[in-house]
Every structure is written in C-alpha cells, then in structure tokens.
mmCIF file of C-alpha atoms in Angstrom:
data_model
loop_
_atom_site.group_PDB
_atom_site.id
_atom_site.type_symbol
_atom_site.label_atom_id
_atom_site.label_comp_id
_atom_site.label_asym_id
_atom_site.label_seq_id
_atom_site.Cartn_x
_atom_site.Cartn_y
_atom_site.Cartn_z
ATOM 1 C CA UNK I 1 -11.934 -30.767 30.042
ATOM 2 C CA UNK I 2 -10.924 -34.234 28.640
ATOM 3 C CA UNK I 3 -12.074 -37.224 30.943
ATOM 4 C CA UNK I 4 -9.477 -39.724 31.495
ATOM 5 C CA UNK I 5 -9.738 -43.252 29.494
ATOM 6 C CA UNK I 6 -10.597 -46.456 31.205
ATOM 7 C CA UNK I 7 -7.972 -48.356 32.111
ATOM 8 C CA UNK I 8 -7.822 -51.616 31.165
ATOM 9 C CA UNK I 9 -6.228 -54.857 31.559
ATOM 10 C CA UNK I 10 -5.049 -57.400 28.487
ATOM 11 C CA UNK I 11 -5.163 -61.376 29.600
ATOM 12 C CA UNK I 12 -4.056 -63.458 26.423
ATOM 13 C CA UNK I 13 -5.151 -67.601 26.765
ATOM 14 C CA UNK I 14 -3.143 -69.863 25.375
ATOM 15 C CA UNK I 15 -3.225 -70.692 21.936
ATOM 16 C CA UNK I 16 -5.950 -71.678 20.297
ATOM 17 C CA UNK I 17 -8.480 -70.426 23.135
ATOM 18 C CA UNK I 18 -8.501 -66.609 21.385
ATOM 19 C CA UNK I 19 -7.983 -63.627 23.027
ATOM 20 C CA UNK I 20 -10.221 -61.827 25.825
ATOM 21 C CA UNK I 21 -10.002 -58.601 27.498
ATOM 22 C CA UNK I 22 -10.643 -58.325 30.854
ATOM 23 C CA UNK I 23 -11.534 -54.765 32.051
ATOM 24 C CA UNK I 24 -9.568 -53.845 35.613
ATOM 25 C CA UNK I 25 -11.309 -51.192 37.721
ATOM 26 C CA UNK I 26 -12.073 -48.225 36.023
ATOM 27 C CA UNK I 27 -10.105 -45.210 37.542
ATOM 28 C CA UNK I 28 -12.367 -42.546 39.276
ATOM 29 C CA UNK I 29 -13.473 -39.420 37.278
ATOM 30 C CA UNK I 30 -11.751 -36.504 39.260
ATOM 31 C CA UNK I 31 -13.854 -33.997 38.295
ATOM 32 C CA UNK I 32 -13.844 -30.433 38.134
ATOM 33 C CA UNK I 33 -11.721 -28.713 40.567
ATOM 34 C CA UNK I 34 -13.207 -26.309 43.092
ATOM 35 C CA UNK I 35 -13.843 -22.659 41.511
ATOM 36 C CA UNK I 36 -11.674 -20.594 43.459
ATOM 37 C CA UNK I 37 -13.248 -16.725 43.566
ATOM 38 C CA UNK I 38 -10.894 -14.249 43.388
ATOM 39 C CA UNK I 39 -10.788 -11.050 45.330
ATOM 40 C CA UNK I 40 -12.871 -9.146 42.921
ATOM 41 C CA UNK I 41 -15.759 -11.841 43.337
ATOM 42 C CA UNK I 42 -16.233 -11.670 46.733
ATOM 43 C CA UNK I 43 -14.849 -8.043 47.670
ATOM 44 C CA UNK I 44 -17.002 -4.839 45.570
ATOM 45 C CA UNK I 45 -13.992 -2.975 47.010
ATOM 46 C CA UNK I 46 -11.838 -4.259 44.725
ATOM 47 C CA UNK I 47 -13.973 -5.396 41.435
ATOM 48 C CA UNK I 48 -14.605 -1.076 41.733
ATOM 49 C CA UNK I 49 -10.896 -0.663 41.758
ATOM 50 C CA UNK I 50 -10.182 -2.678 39.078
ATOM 51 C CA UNK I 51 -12.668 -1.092 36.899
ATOM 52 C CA UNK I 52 -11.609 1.892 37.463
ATOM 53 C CA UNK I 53 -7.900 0.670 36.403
ATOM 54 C CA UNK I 54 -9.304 -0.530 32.864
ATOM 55 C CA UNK I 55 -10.709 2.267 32.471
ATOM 56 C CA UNK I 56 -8.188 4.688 32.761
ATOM 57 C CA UNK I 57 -6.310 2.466 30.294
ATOM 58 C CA UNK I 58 -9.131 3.021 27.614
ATOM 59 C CA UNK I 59 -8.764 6.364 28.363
ATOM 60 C CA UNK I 60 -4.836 6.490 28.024
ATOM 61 C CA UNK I 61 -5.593 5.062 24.992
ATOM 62 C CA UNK I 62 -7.615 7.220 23.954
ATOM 63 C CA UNK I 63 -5.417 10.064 24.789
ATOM 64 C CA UNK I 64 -2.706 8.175 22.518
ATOM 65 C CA UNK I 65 -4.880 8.195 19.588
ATOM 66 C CA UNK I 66 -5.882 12.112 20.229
ATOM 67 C CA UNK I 67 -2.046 12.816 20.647
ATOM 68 C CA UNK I 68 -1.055 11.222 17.249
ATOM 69 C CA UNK I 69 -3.642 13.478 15.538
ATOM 70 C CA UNK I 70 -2.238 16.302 17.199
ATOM 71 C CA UNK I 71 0.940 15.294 16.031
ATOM 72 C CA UNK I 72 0.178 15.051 12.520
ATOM 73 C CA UNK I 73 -1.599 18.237 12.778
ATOM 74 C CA UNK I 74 0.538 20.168 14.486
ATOM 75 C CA UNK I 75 4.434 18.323 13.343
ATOM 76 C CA UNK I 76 3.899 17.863 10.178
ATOM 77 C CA UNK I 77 7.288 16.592 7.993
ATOM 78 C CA UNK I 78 8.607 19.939 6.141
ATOM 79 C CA UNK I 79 10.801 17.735 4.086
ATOM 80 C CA UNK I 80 14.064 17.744 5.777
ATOM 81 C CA UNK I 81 15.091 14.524 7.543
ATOM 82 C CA UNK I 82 15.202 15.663 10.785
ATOM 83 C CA UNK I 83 11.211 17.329 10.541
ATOM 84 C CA UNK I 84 10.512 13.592 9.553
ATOM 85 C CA UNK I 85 12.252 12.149 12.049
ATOM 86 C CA UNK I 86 10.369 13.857 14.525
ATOM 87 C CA UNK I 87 6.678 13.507 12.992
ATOM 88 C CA UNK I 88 7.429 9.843 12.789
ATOM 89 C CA UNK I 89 8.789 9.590 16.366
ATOM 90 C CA UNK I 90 5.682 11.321 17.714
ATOM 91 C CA UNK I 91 3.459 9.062 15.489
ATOM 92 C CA UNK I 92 4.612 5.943 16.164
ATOM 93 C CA UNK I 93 4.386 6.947 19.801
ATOM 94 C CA UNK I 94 1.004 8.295 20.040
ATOM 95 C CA UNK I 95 -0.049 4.910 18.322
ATOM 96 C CA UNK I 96 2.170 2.575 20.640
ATOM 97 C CA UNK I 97 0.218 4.053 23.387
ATOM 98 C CA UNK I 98 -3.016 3.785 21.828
ATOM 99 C CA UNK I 99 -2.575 0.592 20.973
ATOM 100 C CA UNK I 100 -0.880 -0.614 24.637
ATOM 101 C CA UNK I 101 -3.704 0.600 26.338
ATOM 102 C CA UNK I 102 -6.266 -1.176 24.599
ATOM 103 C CA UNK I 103 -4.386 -4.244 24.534
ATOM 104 C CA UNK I 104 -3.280 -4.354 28.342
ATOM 105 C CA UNK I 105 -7.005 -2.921 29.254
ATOM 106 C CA UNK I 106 -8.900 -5.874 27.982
ATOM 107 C CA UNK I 107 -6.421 -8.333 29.307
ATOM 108 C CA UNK I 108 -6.627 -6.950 33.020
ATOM 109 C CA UNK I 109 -10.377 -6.729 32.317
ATOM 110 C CA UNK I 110 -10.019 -10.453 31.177
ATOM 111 C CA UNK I 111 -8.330 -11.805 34.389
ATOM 112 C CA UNK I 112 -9.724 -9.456 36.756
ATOM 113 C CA UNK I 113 -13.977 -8.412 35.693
ATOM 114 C CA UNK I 114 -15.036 -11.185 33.115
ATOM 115 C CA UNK I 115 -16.330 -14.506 34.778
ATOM 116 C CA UNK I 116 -14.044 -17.429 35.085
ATOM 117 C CA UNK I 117 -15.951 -20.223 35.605
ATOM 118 C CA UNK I 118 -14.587 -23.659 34.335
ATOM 119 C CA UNK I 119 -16.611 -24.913 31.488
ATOM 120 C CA UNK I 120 -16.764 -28.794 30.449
ATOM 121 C CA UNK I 121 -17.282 -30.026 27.504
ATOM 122 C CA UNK I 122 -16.999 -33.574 26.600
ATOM 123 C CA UNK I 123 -14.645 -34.614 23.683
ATOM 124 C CA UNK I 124 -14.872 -38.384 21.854
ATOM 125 C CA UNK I 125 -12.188 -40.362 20.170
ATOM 126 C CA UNK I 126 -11.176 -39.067 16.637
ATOM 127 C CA UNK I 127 -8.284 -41.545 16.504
ATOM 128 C CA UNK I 128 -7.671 -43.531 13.218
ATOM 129 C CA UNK I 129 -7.144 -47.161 12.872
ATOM 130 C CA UNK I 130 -3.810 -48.223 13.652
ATOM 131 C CA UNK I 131 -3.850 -49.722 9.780
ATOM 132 C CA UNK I 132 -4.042 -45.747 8.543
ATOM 133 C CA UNK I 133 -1.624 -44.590 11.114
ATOM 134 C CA UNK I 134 0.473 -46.937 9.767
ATOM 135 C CA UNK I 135 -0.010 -46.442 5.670
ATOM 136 C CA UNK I 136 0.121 -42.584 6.683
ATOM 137 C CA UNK I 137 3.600 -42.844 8.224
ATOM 138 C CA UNK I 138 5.047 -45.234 5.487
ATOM 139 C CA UNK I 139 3.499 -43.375 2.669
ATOM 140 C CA UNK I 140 5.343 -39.991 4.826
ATOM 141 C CA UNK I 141 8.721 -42.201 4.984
ATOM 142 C CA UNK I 142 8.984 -42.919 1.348
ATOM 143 C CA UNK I 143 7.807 -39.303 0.137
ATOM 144 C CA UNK I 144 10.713 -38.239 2.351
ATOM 145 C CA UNK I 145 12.765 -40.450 1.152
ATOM 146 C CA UNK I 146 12.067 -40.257 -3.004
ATOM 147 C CA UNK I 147 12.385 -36.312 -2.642
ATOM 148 C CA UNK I 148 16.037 -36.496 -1.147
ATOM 149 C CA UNK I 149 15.122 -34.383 2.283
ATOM 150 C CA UNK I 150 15.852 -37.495 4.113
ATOM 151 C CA UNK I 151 19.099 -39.269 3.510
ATOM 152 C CA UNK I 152 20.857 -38.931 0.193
ATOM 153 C CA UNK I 153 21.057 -35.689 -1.852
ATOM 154 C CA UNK I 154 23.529 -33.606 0.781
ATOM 155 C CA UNK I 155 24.298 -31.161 -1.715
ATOM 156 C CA UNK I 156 20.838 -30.753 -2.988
ATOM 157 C CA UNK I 157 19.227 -29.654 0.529
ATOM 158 C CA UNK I 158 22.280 -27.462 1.423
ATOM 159 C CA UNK I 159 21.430 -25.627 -1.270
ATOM 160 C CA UNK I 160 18.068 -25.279 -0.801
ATOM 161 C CA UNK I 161 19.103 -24.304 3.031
ATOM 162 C CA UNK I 162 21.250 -21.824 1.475
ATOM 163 C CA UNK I 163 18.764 -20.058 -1.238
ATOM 164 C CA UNK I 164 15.916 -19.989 1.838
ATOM 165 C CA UNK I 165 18.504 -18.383 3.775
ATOM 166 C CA UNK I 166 19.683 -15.520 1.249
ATOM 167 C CA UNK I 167 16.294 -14.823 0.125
ATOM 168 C CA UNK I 168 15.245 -12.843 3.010
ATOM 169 C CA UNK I 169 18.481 -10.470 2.309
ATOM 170 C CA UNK I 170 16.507 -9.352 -1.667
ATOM 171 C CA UNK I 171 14.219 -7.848 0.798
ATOM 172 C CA UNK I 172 15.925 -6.721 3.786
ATOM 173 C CA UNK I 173 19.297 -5.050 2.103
ATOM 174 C CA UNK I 174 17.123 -2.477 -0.807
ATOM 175 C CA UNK I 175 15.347 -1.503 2.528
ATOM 176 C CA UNK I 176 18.340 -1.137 4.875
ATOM 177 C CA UNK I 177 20.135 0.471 2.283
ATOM 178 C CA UNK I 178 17.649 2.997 1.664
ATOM 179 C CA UNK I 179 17.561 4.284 5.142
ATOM 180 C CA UNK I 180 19.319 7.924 5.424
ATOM 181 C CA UNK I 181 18.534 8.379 1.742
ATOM 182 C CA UNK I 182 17.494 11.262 -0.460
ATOM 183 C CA UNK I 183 14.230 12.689 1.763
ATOM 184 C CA UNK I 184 14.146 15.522 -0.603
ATOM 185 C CA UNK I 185 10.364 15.101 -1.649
ATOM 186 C CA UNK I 186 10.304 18.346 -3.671
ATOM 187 C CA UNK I 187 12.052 16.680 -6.101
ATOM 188 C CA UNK I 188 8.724 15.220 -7.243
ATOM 189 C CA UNK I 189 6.844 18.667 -7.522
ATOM 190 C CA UNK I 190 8.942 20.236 -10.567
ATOM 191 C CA UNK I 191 9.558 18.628 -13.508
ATOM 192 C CA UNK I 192 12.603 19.874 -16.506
ATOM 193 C CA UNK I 193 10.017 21.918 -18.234
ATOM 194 C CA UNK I 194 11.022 25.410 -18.099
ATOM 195 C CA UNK I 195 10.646 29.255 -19.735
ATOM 196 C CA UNK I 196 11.587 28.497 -23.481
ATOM 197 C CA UNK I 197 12.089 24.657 -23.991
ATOM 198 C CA UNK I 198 10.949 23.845 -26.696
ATOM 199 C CA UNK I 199 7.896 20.366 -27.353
ATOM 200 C CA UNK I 200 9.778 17.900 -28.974
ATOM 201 C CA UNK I 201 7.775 14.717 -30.301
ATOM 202 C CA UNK I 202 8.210 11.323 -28.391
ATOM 203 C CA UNK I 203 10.452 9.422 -28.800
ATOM 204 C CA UNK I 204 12.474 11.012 -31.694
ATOM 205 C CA UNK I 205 12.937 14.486 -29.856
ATOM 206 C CA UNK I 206 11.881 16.303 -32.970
ATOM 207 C CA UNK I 207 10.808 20.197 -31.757
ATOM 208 C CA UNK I 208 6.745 20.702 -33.155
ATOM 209 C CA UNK I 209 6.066 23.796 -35.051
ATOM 210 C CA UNK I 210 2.252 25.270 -34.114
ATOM 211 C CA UNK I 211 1.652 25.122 -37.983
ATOM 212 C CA UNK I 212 2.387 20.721 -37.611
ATOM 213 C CA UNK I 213 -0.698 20.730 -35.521
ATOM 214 C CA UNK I 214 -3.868 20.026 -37.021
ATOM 215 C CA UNK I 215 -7.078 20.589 -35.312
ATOM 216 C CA UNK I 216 -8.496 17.148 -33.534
ATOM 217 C CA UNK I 217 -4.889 15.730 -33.669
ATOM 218 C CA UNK I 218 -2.861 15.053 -30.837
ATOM 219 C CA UNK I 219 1.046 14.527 -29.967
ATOM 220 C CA UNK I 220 3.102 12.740 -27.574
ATOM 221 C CA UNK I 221 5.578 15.249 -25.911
ATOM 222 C CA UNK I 222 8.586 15.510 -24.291
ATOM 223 C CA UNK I 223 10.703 18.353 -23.405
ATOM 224 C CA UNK I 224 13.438 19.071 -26.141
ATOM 225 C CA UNK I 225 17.033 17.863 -25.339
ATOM 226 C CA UNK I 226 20.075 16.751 -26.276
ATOM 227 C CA UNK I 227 20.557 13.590 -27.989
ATOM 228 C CA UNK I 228 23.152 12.642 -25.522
ATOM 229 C CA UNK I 229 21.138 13.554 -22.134
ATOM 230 C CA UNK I 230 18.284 10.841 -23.516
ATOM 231 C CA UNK I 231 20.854 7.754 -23.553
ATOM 232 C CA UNK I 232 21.771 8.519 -20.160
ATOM 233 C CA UNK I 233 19.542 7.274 -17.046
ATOM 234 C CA UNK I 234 18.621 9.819 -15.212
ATOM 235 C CA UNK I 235 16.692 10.943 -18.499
ATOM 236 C CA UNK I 236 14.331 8.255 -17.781
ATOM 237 C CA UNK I 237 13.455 9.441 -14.320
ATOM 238 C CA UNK I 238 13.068 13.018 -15.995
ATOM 239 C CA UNK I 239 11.347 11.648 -18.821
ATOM 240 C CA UNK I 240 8.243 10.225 -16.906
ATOM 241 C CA UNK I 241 7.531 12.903 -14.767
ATOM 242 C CA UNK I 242 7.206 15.272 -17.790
ATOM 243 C CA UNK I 243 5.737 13.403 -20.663
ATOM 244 C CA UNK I 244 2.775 15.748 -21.910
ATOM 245 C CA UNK I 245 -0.433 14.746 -24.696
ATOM 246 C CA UNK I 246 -0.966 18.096 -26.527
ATOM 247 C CA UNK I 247 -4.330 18.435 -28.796
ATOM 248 C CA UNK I 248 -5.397 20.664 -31.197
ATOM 249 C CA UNK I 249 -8.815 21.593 -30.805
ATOM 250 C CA UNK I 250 -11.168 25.005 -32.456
ATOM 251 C CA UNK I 251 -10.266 27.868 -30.408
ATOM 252 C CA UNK I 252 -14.095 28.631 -30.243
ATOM 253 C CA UNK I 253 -14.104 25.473 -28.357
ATOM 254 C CA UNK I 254 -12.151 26.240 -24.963
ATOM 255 C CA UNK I 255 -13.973 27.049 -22.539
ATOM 256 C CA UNK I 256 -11.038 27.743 -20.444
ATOM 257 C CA UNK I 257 -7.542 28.837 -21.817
ATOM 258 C CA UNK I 258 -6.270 31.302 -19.286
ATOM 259 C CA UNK I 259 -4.492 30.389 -16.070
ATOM 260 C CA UNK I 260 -6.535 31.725 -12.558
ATOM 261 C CA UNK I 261 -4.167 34.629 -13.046
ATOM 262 C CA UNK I 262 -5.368 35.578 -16.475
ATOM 263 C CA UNK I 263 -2.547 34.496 -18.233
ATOM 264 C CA UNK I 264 -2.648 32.266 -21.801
ATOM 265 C CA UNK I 265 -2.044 29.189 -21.117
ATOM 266 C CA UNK I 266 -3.168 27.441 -24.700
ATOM 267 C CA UNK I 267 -2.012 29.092 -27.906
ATOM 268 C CA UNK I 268 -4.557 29.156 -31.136
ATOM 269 C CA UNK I 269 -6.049 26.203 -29.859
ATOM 270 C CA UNK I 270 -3.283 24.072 -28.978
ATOM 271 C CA UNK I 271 -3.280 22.903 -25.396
ATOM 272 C CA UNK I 272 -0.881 20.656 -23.175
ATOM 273 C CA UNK I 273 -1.710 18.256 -20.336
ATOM 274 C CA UNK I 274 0.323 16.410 -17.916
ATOM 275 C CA UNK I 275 -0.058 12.637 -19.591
ATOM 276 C CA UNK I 276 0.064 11.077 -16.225
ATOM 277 C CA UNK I 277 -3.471 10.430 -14.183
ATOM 278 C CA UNK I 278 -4.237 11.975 -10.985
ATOM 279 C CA UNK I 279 -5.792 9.026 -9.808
ATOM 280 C CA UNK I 280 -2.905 6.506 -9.461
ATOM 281 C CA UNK I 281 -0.515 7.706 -12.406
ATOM 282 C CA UNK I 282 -1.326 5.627 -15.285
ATOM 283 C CA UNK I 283 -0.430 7.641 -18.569
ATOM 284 C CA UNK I 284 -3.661 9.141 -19.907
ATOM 285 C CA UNK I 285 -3.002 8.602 -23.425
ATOM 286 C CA UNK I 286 -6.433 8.107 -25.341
ATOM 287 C CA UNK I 287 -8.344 11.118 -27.018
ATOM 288 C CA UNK I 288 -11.764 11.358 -28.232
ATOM 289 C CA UNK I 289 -11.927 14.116 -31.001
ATOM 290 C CA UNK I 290 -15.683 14.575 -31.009
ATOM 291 C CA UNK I 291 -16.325 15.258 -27.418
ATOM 292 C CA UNK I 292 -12.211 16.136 -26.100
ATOM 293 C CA UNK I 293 -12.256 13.709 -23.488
ATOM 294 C CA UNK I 294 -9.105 12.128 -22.458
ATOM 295 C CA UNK I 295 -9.535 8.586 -20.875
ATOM 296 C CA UNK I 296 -6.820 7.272 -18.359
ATOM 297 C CA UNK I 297 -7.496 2.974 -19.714
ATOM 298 C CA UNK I 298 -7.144 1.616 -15.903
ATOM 299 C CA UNK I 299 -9.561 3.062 -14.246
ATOM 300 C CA UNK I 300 -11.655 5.066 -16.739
ATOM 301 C CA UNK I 301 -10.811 8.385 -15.204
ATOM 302 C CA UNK I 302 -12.049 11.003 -17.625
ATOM 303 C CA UNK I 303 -11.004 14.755 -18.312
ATOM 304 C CA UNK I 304 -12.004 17.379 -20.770
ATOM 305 C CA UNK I 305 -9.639 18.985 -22.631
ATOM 306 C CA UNK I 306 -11.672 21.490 -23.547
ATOM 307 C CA UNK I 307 -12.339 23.074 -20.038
ATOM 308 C CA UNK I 308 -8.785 22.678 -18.467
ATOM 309 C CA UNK I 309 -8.628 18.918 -18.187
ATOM 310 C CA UNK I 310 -11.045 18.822 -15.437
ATOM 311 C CA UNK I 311 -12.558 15.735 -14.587
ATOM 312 C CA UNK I 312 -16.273 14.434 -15.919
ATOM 313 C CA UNK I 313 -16.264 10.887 -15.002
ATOM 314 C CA UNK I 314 -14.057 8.456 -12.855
ATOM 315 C CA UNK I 315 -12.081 8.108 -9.303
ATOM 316 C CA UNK I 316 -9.557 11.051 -10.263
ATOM 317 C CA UNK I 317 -9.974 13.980 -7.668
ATOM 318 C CA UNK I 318 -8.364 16.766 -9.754
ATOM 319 C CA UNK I 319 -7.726 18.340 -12.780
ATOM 320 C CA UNK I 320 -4.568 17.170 -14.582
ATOM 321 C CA UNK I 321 -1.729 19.850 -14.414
ATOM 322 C CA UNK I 322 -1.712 22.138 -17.657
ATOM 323 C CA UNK I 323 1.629 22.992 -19.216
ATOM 324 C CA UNK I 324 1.700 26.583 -20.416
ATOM 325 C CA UNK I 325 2.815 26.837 -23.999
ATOM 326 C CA UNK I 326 3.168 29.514 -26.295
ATOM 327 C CA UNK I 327 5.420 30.092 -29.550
ATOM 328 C CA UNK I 328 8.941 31.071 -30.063
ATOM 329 C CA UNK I 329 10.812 33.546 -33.048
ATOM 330 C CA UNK I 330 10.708 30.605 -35.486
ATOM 331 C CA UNK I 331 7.089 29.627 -34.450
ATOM 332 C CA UNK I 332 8.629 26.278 -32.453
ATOM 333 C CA UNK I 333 5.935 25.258 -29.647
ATOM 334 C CA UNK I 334 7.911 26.277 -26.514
ATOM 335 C CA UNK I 335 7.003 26.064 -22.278
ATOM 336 C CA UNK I 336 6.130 29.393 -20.496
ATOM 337 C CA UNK I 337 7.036 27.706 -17.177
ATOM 338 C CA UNK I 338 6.626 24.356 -15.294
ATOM 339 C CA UNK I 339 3.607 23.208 -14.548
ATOM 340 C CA UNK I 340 0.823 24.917 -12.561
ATOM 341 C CA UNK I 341 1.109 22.173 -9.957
ATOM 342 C CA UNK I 342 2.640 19.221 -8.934
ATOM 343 C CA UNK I 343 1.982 16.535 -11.548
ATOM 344 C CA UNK I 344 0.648 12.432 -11.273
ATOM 345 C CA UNK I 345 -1.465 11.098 -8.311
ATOM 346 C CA UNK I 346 -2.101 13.453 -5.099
ATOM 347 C CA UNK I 347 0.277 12.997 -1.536
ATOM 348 C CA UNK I 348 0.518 14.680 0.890
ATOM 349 C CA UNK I 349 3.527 17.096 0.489
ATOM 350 C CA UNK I 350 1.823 18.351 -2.735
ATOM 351 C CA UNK I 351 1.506 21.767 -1.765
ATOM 352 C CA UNK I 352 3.241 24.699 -3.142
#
C-alpha cells in the first residue's frame, strides 16, 4: 500500500530574499483498513462447503482429461471428414472441461480458502529529475518528429497502416481457405510405384538395366514416366514421396532379402529403399560402401542396407520402407508392388 506524500506549502519572499518552503500540516496516515473476515473465516460450515465445491471441480477436471483419452481411444478419425469432425469435437471438449475446472477451481479456492490478509509494503520515490523528464520528452518529440509518425509524411504512415493491416490476411486466408479441404490422408500411404514400372535414374528418367549396377554403387531413382507427366506439377508432389537410393551390394552379404512373407524383395544383390528418413523426412542420400550404412545428414539417423534398412544408430524409430524390385523380359529393373508400408516420418494414420 503506497502512503500518501506530505503535503506541503510553497511561500516565495520577495526578490532578492531567496526562496523558502514552509511545510503545512502533514495529512494523517489512514492506515490499513479493517480486515473484514468473510463467511468462511468465521463459519467451518461454510469453509467445509466450499472445499468441497473446489474439489469437485478438480475432479470434473479430472473427469475431462479421462474423457478426452477415451475419446481418442475409442473415436478415433477413420479419415473421412465427418469421423474427424467428431474426434475433434469430443477432444476439444474433454480438454475445455479439463482445463475450466482447473482454472475456475483455483480461483474459487483463491477468493474463498486462501488467506486474505492485507499486506504493506512500503514503496520510495523512483522519480527522475525534472531536467531528465524533460530531455526524455524532447529527445521523444524530435524522434517522432524526424521519423515522419508525427506530422508530415501522410502518405508514408497510411501505408504503413495499410501493409500492418493486410499482413494478418498472408496468414489468416491459406488457413481459412484450407478449411473443408482434401481430408483424404491415405493419399500419403501409397506412392505411383506399382507391379511393372520400371527404375528410371534421377533426374533424366533413364530406365536402369540390373547389368548397369555395379556392386558398392548406388543410384538415385524415380519411377519411370513420361516425359510430359514430369513438366507438369503434380509430378513434383509424386516425385517426393517416391524417390528411392538403390545399392548394389554381394549377395552373400544380405542378411535379409525376403519380405516377412517369404517373398524376394532384392534381386542379385540389388536392393531399393525409400530415400526419405523415418525420423523427420530428410532424404537419406549418403552410402558407406564398406559397412552399407545409409546416413540421413540432419540428424545422423543410420540404417543398414544390408539387413533391410533397419536402424543401428540415431532418433529414427523404424526401418525405412523397402521397394520390391525384380527384372523384366529385357532385364530393365522394374517394381513388384508399392511399398511394404507407408513411407517418410511416422503419424498416426499410418496403419494399413
């Protein structure tokens, strides 16, 4: 609580006898005010009451929280608009509640259980000398004045006005816009490899014979197509979810080349991986011959070629997705399928 200043009194003599303040009677501190208890002071009625009131708003919160995880357990999204509609309804509910009851709990326990006694504490004069007050607000003026805010330079601050008023729209259109959009998230578990397409180099689209690859070399691949279907846009979207890194490696050296099913996945050798990481989808791109690692450069995530890309070293939590290959009538690298799985960093629609 600040304490009232002294009042005071200015007599000025006449010139040439200086100046002297005489101090008037100082005004009378008032003091704290009387603590007034309130009912749950003075009646254990009521303070019982009361807790029992915050309490069963923990618990409502509580029952919130528990009612979300239900909800996410039990209505999950199955990729339709209307199945995420409803899991984020029952969400965002479950965590309003949660939330609300904690919040209006410890305010009511504020006001109603936790003492309020008035506290004093005594404050002292930070004010500056009328001399900086002073330079401060001229020095304000003229900056105000030199940078055109103040003043001249109309046009100038309307269009800064303007370009602080659009800016918000770059964000809030693209995310308006996008509501009611495409919620078809299988999309993003197939890619355009399928039975018999052909592995084309990257860029040039040139299809790879088994006989071009050499053991311990290793190729940049993208599914054959037309020259056409590259220039056109959606190729790009295709493009990164199937680039592939294919190596060459002694067949004596696999230690896994069949599928869980049995099935060859590799041919003499020659195995394909999904080139994007499993971590956070950087494009795993660099191969060590001597040891067939392949190491994603962000974050160091490390897989062996040799043993069905699984992962030796680094944050990465699975294996990256093998392409079956095989070879066609003119001995042209081809696809037996898609991949095994989806492909790039784990979510949570990722199942089958």
């Amino acid at each position: 609580m600040n304490h009232p200043h002294d009042a005071s009194t200015e007599v000025t003599q006449p010139s040439g006898a200086g100046t002297e303040v005489v101090q008037s009677d100082k005004f009378a501190d008032p003091g704290v005010p009387a603590h007034k208890r309130r009912l749950t002071d003075i009646d254990p009625r009521s303070a019982k009451r009361n807790e029992r009131i915050v309490t069963l708003l923990f618990v409502l919160s509580c029952l919130g929280a528990v009612g979300m995880i239900v909800a996410y357990v039990a209505v999950p999204p199955e990729g339709t608009t209307e199945s995420v509609r409803t899991s984020t309804l029952l969400l965002g509910v479950g965590m309003a509640v949660s939330l609300l009851g904690i919040g209006i709990a410890g305010i009511h326990w504020a006001k109603a259980l936790m003492g309020d006694a008035e506290m004093v504490q005594d404050r002292h004069p930070i004010r500056s000398s009328d001399e900086v007050r002073a330079d401060a607000v001229r020095d304000l003026n003229e900056g105000l004045e030199d940078s055109g805010v103040v003043g001249r330079r109309g046009v100038l601050k309307g269009a800064a006005l303007s370009a602080l008023a659009l800016f918000p729209l770059t964000i809030a259109v693209p995310l308006i816009g996008s509501v009611g959009g495409d919620w078809n998230v299988s999309k993003f578990k197939h890619t355009m490899w399928k039975k018999g397409t052909r592995l084309a180099i990257d860029p040039s689209g040139r299809p790879i014979k088994a006989s071009d690859v050499n053991i311990g070399s290793a190729f940049h691949v993208i599914p054959e197509t037309t020259e056409e279907y590259r220039e056109s846009h959606e190729w790009i979207t295709e493009k990164s979810k199937a680039v592939v890194l294919m190596v060459r490696v002694r067949p004596e050296d696999l230690k896994s080349d069949q599928s869980p099913e049995g099935e060859q996945w590799s041919y003499d050798g020659i195995v394909a991986y999904s080139k994007i990481c499993t971590h956070v989808g950087c494009p795993v791109a660099l191969y060590e011959q001597q040891t067939h690692h392949l190491l994603c450069p962000c974050h160091q995530s490390t897989f062996d070629v040799a043993d069905s890309a699984k992962v030796v070293f680094g944050p990465a939590k699975r294996p990256l997705p093998q392409l079956p290959i095989t070879v066609d009538d003119e001995g042209y690298l081809v696809a037996q399928d898609d991949f095994a799985e989806p492909i790039g960093p784990s979510f949570w629609e990722r199942l089958k």
